[in-house]
mmCIF file of C-alpha atoms and ligand atoms in Angstrom:
data_model
loop_
_atom_site.group_PDB
_atom_site.id
_atom_site.type_symbol
_atom_site.label_atom_id
_atom_site.label_comp_id
_atom_site.label_asym_id
_atom_site.label_seq_id
_atom_site.Cartn_x
_atom_site.Cartn_y
_atom_site.Cartn_z
ATOM 1 C CA UNK A 1 114.789 118.240 -129.692
ATOM 2 C CA UNK A 2 114.397 121.223 -127.354
ATOM 3 C CA UNK A 3 117.728 122.549 -126.106
ATOM 4 C CA UNK A 4 116.467 122.835 -122.495
ATOM 5 C CA UNK A 5 114.836 119.431 -121.932
ATOM 6 C CA UNK A 6 115.853 117.244 -124.883
ATOM 7 C CA UNK A 7 112.149 116.578 -125.559
ATOM 8 C CA UNK A 8 111.213 115.971 -129.209
ATOM 9 C CA UNK A 9 109.497 118.944 -130.852
ATOM 10 C CA UNK A 10 106.228 117.889 -132.479
ATOM 11 C CA UNK A 11 103.990 120.039 -134.644
ATOM 12 C CA UNK A 12 100.445 118.680 -134.779
ATOM 13 C CA UNK A 13 98.471 119.886 -137.786
ATOM 14 C CA UNK A 14 94.949 118.793 -137.016
ATOM 15 C CA UNK A 15 91.366 119.133 -135.892
ATOM 16 C CA UNK A 16 89.894 120.368 -132.646
ATOM 17 C CA UNK A 17 86.239 119.608 -131.843
ATOM 18 C CA UNK A 18 83.748 119.926 -129.036
ATOM 19 C CA UNK A 19 82.654 116.354 -128.318
ATOM 20 C CA UNK A 20 79.005 115.869 -127.295
ATOM 21 C CA UNK A 21 79.161 112.475 -125.607
ATOM 22 C CA UNK A 22 76.077 110.431 -124.685
ATOM 23 C CA UNK A 23 76.295 107.048 -123.000
ATOM 24 C CA UNK A 24 73.548 104.519 -123.584
ATOM 25 C CA UNK A 25 72.969 100.856 -122.824
ATOM 26 C CA UNK A 26 72.112 100.291 -126.469
ATOM 27 C CA UNK A 27 72.268 102.358 -129.658
ATOM 28 C CA UNK A 28 68.887 103.367 -131.153
ATOM 29 C CA UNK A 29 67.942 101.793 -134.475
ATOM 30 C CA UNK A 30 66.564 104.164 -137.178
ATOM 31 C CA UNK A 31 63.283 105.768 -136.039
ATOM 32 C CA UNK A 32 63.732 104.660 -132.403
ATOM 33 C CA UNK A 33 64.222 106.773 -129.247
ATOM 34 C CA UNK A 34 66.140 105.257 -126.338
ATOM 35 C CA UNK A 35 66.909 106.711 -122.902
ATOM 36 C CA UNK A 36 70.592 107.494 -122.343
ATOM 37 C CA UNK A 37 72.526 107.413 -119.081
ATOM 38 C CA UNK A 38 75.028 110.279 -119.121
ATOM 39 C CA UNK A 39 75.848 113.347 -121.214
ATOM 40 C CA UNK A 40 79.112 115.334 -121.180
ATOM 41 C CA UNK A 41 80.646 118.008 -123.416
ATOM 42 C CA UNK A 42 84.427 117.595 -123.570
ATOM 43 C CA UNK A 43 87.110 118.977 -125.881
ATOM 44 C CA UNK A 44 88.241 116.500 -128.514
ATOM 45 C CA UNK A 45 89.155 116.228 -132.166
ATOM 46 C CA UNK A 46 91.803 113.822 -133.365
ATOM 47 C CA UNK A 47 94.374 116.597 -133.752
ATOM 48 C CA UNK A 48 93.853 118.122 -130.305
ATOM 49 C CA UNK A 49 93.680 114.723 -128.609
ATOM 50 C CA UNK A 50 96.939 113.627 -130.225
ATOM 51 C CA UNK A 51 98.614 116.954 -129.382
ATOM 52 C CA UNK A 52 97.640 116.591 -125.711
ATOM 53 C CA UNK A 53 98.679 112.932 -125.719
ATOM 54 C CA UNK A 54 102.110 113.710 -127.185
ATOM 55 C CA UNK A 55 102.674 116.583 -124.753
ATOM 56 C CA UNK A 56 101.630 114.450 -121.738
ATOM 57 C CA UNK A 57 103.900 111.648 -122.957
ATOM 58 C CA UNK A 58 106.900 113.998 -122.862
ATOM 59 C CA UNK A 59 107.111 115.932 -126.160
ATOM 60 C CA UNK A 60 107.075 119.725 -126.687
ATOM 61 C CA UNK A 61 104.015 120.233 -128.896
ATOM 62 C CA UNK A 62 102.788 123.114 -131.049
ATOM 63 C CA UNK A 63 99.279 122.952 -132.507
ATOM 64 C CA UNK A 64 98.341 124.210 -135.986
ATOM 65 C CA UNK A 65 94.581 124.404 -136.399
ATOM 66 C CA UNK A 66 91.442 126.513 -136.096
ATOM 67 C CA UNK A 67 88.530 127.128 -133.757
ATOM 68 C CA UNK A 68 85.410 129.144 -134.592
ATOM 69 C CA UNK A 69 84.120 132.297 -132.911
ATOM 70 C CA UNK A 70 81.350 130.450 -131.035
ATOM 71 C CA UNK A 71 80.778 129.492 -127.375
ATOM 72 C CA UNK A 72 82.969 126.382 -127.692
ATOM 73 C CA UNK A 73 86.118 128.197 -128.781
ATOM 74 C CA UNK A 74 87.389 129.383 -125.398
ATOM 75 C CA UNK A 75 87.074 125.966 -123.824
ATOM 76 C CA UNK A 76 88.711 124.260 -126.800
ATOM 77 C CA UNK A 77 91.667 126.640 -126.679
ATOM 78 C CA UNK A 78 91.942 126.163 -122.904
ATOM 79 C CA UNK A 79 92.062 122.361 -123.276
ATOM 80 C CA UNK A 80 95.317 122.750 -125.192
ATOM 81 C CA UNK A 81 96.887 125.415 -122.981
ATOM 82 C CA UNK A 82 95.959 123.517 -119.788
ATOM 83 C CA UNK A 83 98.105 120.668 -121.113
ATOM 84 C CA UNK A 84 100.941 123.084 -122.046
ATOM 85 C CA UNK A 85 100.473 122.651 -125.825
ATOM 86 C CA UNK A 86 101.631 125.824 -127.638
ATOM 87 C CA UNK A 87 98.698 127.544 -129.386
ATOM 88 C CA UNK A 88 100.374 130.505 -131.089
ATOM 89 C CA UNK A 89 99.397 128.988 -134.483
ATOM 90 C CA UNK A 90 95.769 128.242 -133.483
ATOM 91 C CA UNK A 91 93.528 130.549 -135.526
ATOM 92 C CA UNK A 92 90.065 131.829 -134.695
ATOM 93 C CA UNK A 93 87.854 131.926 -137.788
ATOM 94 C CA UNK A 94 84.306 133.179 -138.309
ATOM 95 C CA UNK A 95 81.614 130.518 -137.771
ATOM 96 C CA UNK A 96 81.211 127.384 -135.653
ATOM 97 C CA UNK A 97 83.995 125.256 -134.187
ATOM 98 C CA UNK A 98 84.223 121.579 -135.103
ATOM 99 C CA UNK A 99 81.699 119.381 -133.303
ATOM 100 C CA UNK A 100 81.539 115.609 -132.831
ATOM 101 C CA UNK A 101 78.400 113.784 -131.720
ATOM 102 C CA UNK A 102 79.479 110.599 -129.960
ATOM 103 C CA UNK A 103 77.423 107.663 -128.691
ATOM 104 C CA UNK A 104 79.149 105.313 -126.262
ATOM 105 C CA UNK A 105 77.460 101.969 -125.567
ATOM 106 C CA UNK A 106 77.633 99.612 -122.602
ATOM 107 C CA UNK A 107 80.720 97.861 -124.007
ATOM 108 C CA UNK A 108 82.525 101.211 -124.287
ATOM 109 C CA UNK A 109 82.366 101.105 -128.105
ATOM 110 C CA UNK A 110 81.649 104.430 -129.812
ATOM 111 C CA UNK A 111 79.962 105.794 -132.940
ATOM 112 C CA UNK A 112 81.008 109.295 -134.024
ATOM 113 C CA UNK A 113 79.643 111.920 -136.427
ATOM 114 C CA UNK A 114 82.041 114.831 -137.011
ATOM 115 C CA UNK A 115 81.041 118.196 -138.481
ATOM 116 C CA UNK A 116 84.229 119.981 -139.517
ATOM 117 C CA UNK A 117 83.281 123.623 -138.838
ATOM 118 C CA UNK A 118 86.443 125.703 -138.394
ATOM 119 C CA UNK A 119 88.630 122.670 -139.166
ATOM 120 C CA UNK A 120 87.391 122.734 -142.762
ATOM 121 C CA UNK A 121 88.665 126.314 -143.056
ATOM 122 C CA UNK A 122 92.309 125.208 -142.603
ATOM 123 C CA UNK A 123 93.006 125.534 -146.299
ATOM 124 C CA UNK A 124 96.190 127.654 -146.157
ATOM 125 C CA UNK A 125 99.497 127.361 -144.316
ATOM 126 C CA UNK A 126 101.330 130.646 -143.864
ATOM 127 C CA UNK A 127 105.056 131.308 -143.566
ATOM 128 C CA UNK A 128 105.025 130.904 -139.767
ATOM 129 C CA UNK A 129 103.246 127.537 -140.043
ATOM 130 C CA UNK A 130 105.766 126.331 -142.600
ATOM 131 C CA UNK A 131 108.686 127.548 -140.463
ATOM 132 C CA UNK A 132 107.268 125.651 -137.458
ATOM 133 C CA UNK A 133 107.006 122.453 -139.511
ATOM 134 C CA UNK A 134 110.537 122.842 -140.862
ATOM 135 C CA UNK A 135 111.971 123.345 -137.360
ATOM 136 C CA UNK A 136 110.131 120.382 -135.778
ATOM 137 C CA UNK A 137 111.399 116.843 -135.264
ATOM 138 C CA UNK A 138 107.989 115.410 -136.160
ATOM 139 C CA UNK A 139 104.932 116.598 -138.076
ATOM 140 C CA UNK A 140 101.869 114.688 -136.841
ATOM 141 C CA UNK A 141 98.660 114.836 -138.947
ATOM 142 C CA UNK A 142 95.293 113.115 -139.274
ATOM 143 C CA UNK A 143 92.591 113.461 -141.952
ATOM 144 C CA UNK A 144 90.040 115.715 -140.234
ATOM 145 C CA UNK A 145 91.505 118.761 -142.052
ATOM 146 C CA UNK A 146 91.345 119.352 -145.829
ATOM 147 C CA UNK A 147 93.602 116.726 -147.391
ATOM 148 C CA UNK A 148 95.352 119.270 -149.630
ATOM 149 C CA UNK A 149 96.570 121.106 -146.521
ATOM 150 C CA UNK A 150 97.876 117.861 -145.019
ATOM 151 C CA UNK A 151 99.561 116.972 -148.322
ATOM 152 C CA UNK A 152 101.264 120.376 -148.567
ATOM 153 C CA UNK A 153 102.465 120.145 -144.960
ATOM 154 C CA UNK A 154 103.864 116.638 -145.451
ATOM 155 C CA UNK A 155 105.735 117.732 -148.586
ATOM 156 C CA UNK A 156 107.235 120.676 -146.750
ATOM 157 C CA UNK A 157 108.187 118.452 -143.805
ATOM 158 C CA UNK A 158 109.919 115.939 -146.069
ATOM 159 C CA UNK A 159 111.842 118.742 -147.840
ATOM 160 C CA UNK A 160 113.085 119.895 -144.427
ATOM 161 C CA UNK A 161 113.839 116.432 -142.962
ATOM 162 C CA UNK A 162 111.017 116.596 -140.453
ATOM 163 C CA UNK A 163 109.643 113.085 -139.814
ATOM 164 C CA UNK A 164 106.012 112.768 -140.965
ATOM 165 C CA UNK A 165 103.658 110.671 -138.821
ATOM 166 C CA UNK A 166 100.188 110.285 -140.367
ATOM 167 C CA UNK A 167 97.103 108.846 -138.712
ATOM 168 C CA UNK A 168 94.898 108.504 -141.835
ATOM 169 C CA UNK A 169 91.628 108.787 -139.946
ATOM 170 C CA UNK A 170 88.799 109.148 -140.881
ATOM 171 C CA UNK A 171 90.050 106.782 -143.578
ATOM 172 C CA UNK A 172 90.058 107.834 -147.211
ATOM 173 C CA UNK A 173 92.309 106.863 -150.102
ATOM 174 C CA UNK A 174 95.620 108.714 -149.921
ATOM 175 C CA UNK A 175 96.878 110.788 -152.852
ATOM 176 C CA UNK A 176 100.265 109.522 -154.045
ATOM 177 C CA UNK A 177 101.915 112.861 -153.242
ATOM 178 C CA UNK A 178 100.838 112.450 -149.622
ATOM 179 C CA UNK A 179 101.720 108.785 -149.051
ATOM 180 C CA UNK A 180 105.126 109.364 -150.717
ATOM 181 C CA UNK A 181 106.042 111.770 -147.916
ATOM 182 C CA UNK A 182 104.814 109.739 -144.934
ATOM 183 C CA UNK A 183 107.468 108.118 -142.735
ATOM 184 C CA UNK A 184 105.167 106.467 -140.192
ATOM 185 C CA UNK A 185 101.482 105.553 -140.683
ATOM 186 C CA UNK A 186 99.402 104.724 -137.593
ATOM 187 C CA UNK A 187 95.897 103.349 -138.170
ATOM 188 C CA UNK A 188 93.404 100.838 -136.839
ATOM 189 C CA UNK A 189 92.827 97.472 -138.462
ATOM 190 C CA UNK A 190 89.623 98.564 -140.242
ATOM 191 C CA UNK A 191 91.405 101.573 -141.721
ATOM 192 C CA UNK A 192 94.342 99.349 -142.700
ATOM 193 C CA UNK A 193 92.039 97.035 -144.647
ATOM 194 C CA UNK A 194 90.848 100.060 -146.662
ATOM 195 C CA UNK A 195 94.204 101.780 -147.137
ATOM 196 C CA UNK A 196 96.660 98.887 -147.462
ATOM 197 C CA UNK A 197 97.387 99.568 -151.181
ATOM 198 C CA UNK A 198 98.332 103.182 -150.364
ATOM 199 C CA UNK A 199 100.806 102.177 -147.659
ATOM 200 C CA UNK A 200 103.180 99.896 -149.573
ATOM 201 C CA UNK A 201 105.848 102.603 -149.875
ATOM 202 C CA UNK A 202 105.436 103.953 -146.322
ATOM 203 C CA UNK A 203 108.508 102.716 -144.415
ATOM 204 C CA UNK A 204 106.897 102.232 -140.982
ATOM 205 C CA UNK A 205 103.301 101.036 -140.591
ATOM 206 C CA UNK A 206 101.701 100.601 -137.160
ATOM 207 C CA UNK A 207 98.276 98.950 -136.939
ATOM 208 C CA UNK A 208 96.269 99.207 -133.710
ATOM 209 C CA UNK A 209 94.138 96.179 -132.840
ATOM 210 C CA UNK A 210 92.093 97.280 -129.823
ATOM 211 C CA UNK A 211 92.537 95.066 -126.763
ATOM 212 C CA UNK A 212 94.921 92.853 -128.781
ATOM 213 C CA UNK A 213 97.547 95.639 -128.893
ATOM 214 C CA UNK A 214 99.343 96.669 -132.080
ATOM 215 C CA UNK A 215 101.510 95.342 -134.886
ATOM 216 C CA UNK A 216 104.442 97.011 -136.630
ATOM 217 C CA UNK A 217 105.985 96.551 -140.073
ATOM 218 C CA UNK A 218 109.363 98.200 -140.612
ATOM 219 C CA UNK A 219 111.180 99.319 -143.780
ATOM 220 C CA UNK A 220 113.055 96.013 -144.127
ATOM 221 C CA UNK A 221 109.865 93.981 -143.621
ATOM 222 C CA UNK A 222 110.535 93.428 -139.894
ATOM 223 C CA UNK A 223 107.293 92.467 -138.143
ATOM 224 C CA UNK A 224 106.592 92.966 -134.458
ATOM 225 C CA UNK A 225 103.532 92.553 -132.219
ATOM 226 C CA UNK A 226 102.975 94.388 -128.973
ATOM 227 C CA UNK A 227 100.223 93.251 -126.600
ATOM 228 C CA UNK A 228 98.172 95.774 -124.657
ATOM 229 C CA UNK A 229 97.958 95.861 -120.861
ATOM 230 C CA UNK A 230 94.625 94.494 -119.589
ATOM 231 C CA UNK A 231 92.257 97.201 -118.349
ATOM 232 C CA UNK A 232 88.564 97.648 -117.576
ATOM 233 C CA UNK A 233 87.116 99.502 -120.564
ATOM 234 C CA UNK A 234 84.758 102.450 -119.962
ATOM 235 C CA UNK A 235 84.991 104.343 -123.283
ATOM 236 C CA UNK A 236 87.224 103.597 -126.269
ATOM 237 C CA UNK A 237 86.833 107.133 -127.732
ATOM 238 C CA UNK A 238 90.252 108.717 -128.266
ATOM 239 C CA UNK A 239 92.204 105.542 -127.426
ATOM 240 C CA UNK A 240 93.777 105.626 -130.889
ATOM 241 C CA UNK A 241 94.682 109.279 -130.356
ATOM 242 C CA UNK A 242 96.343 108.533 -127.004
ATOM 243 C CA UNK A 243 98.227 105.711 -128.748
ATOM 244 C CA UNK A 244 99.334 107.889 -131.678
ATOM 245 C CA UNK A 245 100.418 110.842 -129.524
ATOM 246 C CA UNK A 246 102.465 108.605 -127.220
ATOM 247 C CA UNK A 247 104.006 106.822 -130.215
ATOM 248 C CA UNK A 248 105.082 110.122 -131.791
ATOM 249 C CA UNK A 249 106.478 111.401 -128.475
ATOM 250 C CA UNK A 250 108.661 108.304 -128.011
ATOM 251 C CA UNK A 251 109.483 107.526 -131.657
ATOM 252 C CA UNK A 252 113.087 108.785 -131.207
ATOM 253 C CA UNK A 253 113.663 105.847 -128.805
ATOM 254 C CA UNK A 254 112.922 103.335 -131.576
ATOM 255 C CA UNK A 255 109.780 101.439 -132.679
ATOM 256 C CA UNK A 256 109.980 98.771 -129.944
ATOM 257 C CA UNK A 257 109.962 101.306 -127.105
ATOM 258 C CA UNK A 258 107.419 103.531 -128.837
ATOM 259 C CA UNK A 259 105.003 100.648 -129.430
ATOM 260 C CA UNK A 260 105.098 99.611 -125.767
ATOM 261 C CA UNK A 261 104.414 103.155 -124.583
ATOM 262 C CA UNK A 262 101.713 103.664 -127.168
ATOM 263 C CA UNK A 263 99.885 100.435 -126.256
ATOM 264 C CA UNK A 264 99.964 101.380 -122.577
ATOM 265 C CA UNK A 265 98.726 104.918 -123.325
ATOM 266 C CA UNK A 266 95.912 103.633 -125.562
ATOM 267 C CA UNK A 267 94.771 101.086 -122.959
ATOM 268 C CA UNK A 268 94.796 103.631 -120.115
ATOM 269 C CA UNK A 269 92.751 106.066 -122.235
ATOM 270 C CA UNK A 270 89.879 103.548 -122.413
ATOM 271 C CA UNK A 271 89.421 103.489 -118.627
ATOM 272 C CA UNK A 272 87.725 106.937 -118.449
ATOM 273 C CA UNK A 273 84.863 108.690 -120.253
ATOM 274 C CA UNK A 274 85.779 111.206 -122.965
ATOM 275 C CA UNK A 275 88.751 111.624 -125.284
ATOM 276 C CA UNK A 276 91.086 114.469 -124.230
ATOM 277 C CA UNK A 277 89.980 114.015 -120.604
ATOM 278 C CA UNK A 278 91.122 110.371 -120.567
ATOM 279 C CA UNK A 279 94.658 110.811 -121.879
ATOM 280 C CA UNK A 280 97.329 109.502 -119.469
ATOM 281 C CA UNK A 281 100.458 111.316 -118.284
ATOM 282 C CA UNK A 282 104.012 110.069 -118.845
ATOM 283 C CA UNK A 283 104.148 108.892 -115.204
ATOM 284 C CA UNK A 284 100.943 106.860 -115.633
ATOM 285 C CA UNK A 285 102.215 105.317 -118.872
ATOM 286 C CA UNK A 286 105.589 104.506 -117.301
ATOM 287 C CA UNK A 287 103.864 102.802 -114.352
ATOM 288 C CA UNK A 288 101.701 100.693 -116.687
ATOM 289 C CA UNK A 289 104.741 99.691 -118.764
ATOM 290 C CA UNK A 290 106.709 98.793 -115.626
ATOM 291 C CA UNK A 291 103.829 96.630 -114.375
ATOM 292 C CA UNK A 292 103.744 94.484 -117.559
HETATM 293 O O1 RIB B 301 89.334 110.011 -132.169
HETATM 294 C C1 RIB B 301 88.322 110.539 -131.352
HETATM 295 C C2 RIB B 301 87.922 111.888 -131.862
HETATM 296 O O2 RIB B 301 87.318 111.745 -133.124
HETATM 297 C C3 RIB B 301 86.895 112.584 -131.003
HETATM 298 O O3 RIB B 301 87.462 113.381 -129.992
HETATM 299 C C4 RIB B 301 86.078 113.374 -132.033
HETATM 300 O O4 RIB B 301 86.174 114.750 -131.901
HETATM 301 C C5 RIB B 301 86.557 112.879 -133.392
HETATM 302 O O5 RIB B 301 87.412 113.779 -133.984
#
């Protein structure tokens, strides 16, 4: 916790992408061209979205990641600093930044293709990165960086009693030396179906279920369901990131509180177009929770 504000200190080790978002009434089938409705370029990436979400939900966040030396880099960096996320451990590497091509349909459902770019170059953690992880309350990771880097960070966090929150997305089987060091896993129901065997030893598992809210399984087998506030959905992109960032920021208050805040944050994030641009503030989340 920071001495000044008492906010939890969260290190996010993750991706940062430029999202190229196109809205369309209907997705094209292979070989077909359809006319879209809107196009926007907005900063995204699961790591950056979750960092911004955790900071807006009340945590003090430091971002470990990489941008390229291309035209996207300045705007990506600014997206973090505009939300007061600390970027002293954000590297600039030669080559392109991460890019995500996103199609959003009439129902607000998305399809995403991610090209890692600079994110794939995050293969080493230096002494300053490791010191930041050791000093944090929470290490928050996803799987858009090389998995060996995530595994090394989680091991270092566990050795230093930093709580490890993992959003294993995009889903892939987890090496045993990663899952053994995860305290809290946060994933959607499709990812859970794929990764269930790797999560048996993870003490806290949170599964997001879209408009139906989320479920929680605790270390003693406790089960809990949290419904989501009803909202009008515009774009579901980044809703899971808003959920995960808010959950990490409020985890110190206990799973019940954190789940309520996370469900409200995730629901609010679906009401606007884009990922990082749709993430709610603590005041907006608090108002939604109070209105339940
Ligand atoms: O979770 C949404 C994010 O996934 C997008 O911002 C995109 O960049 C991809 O990483």
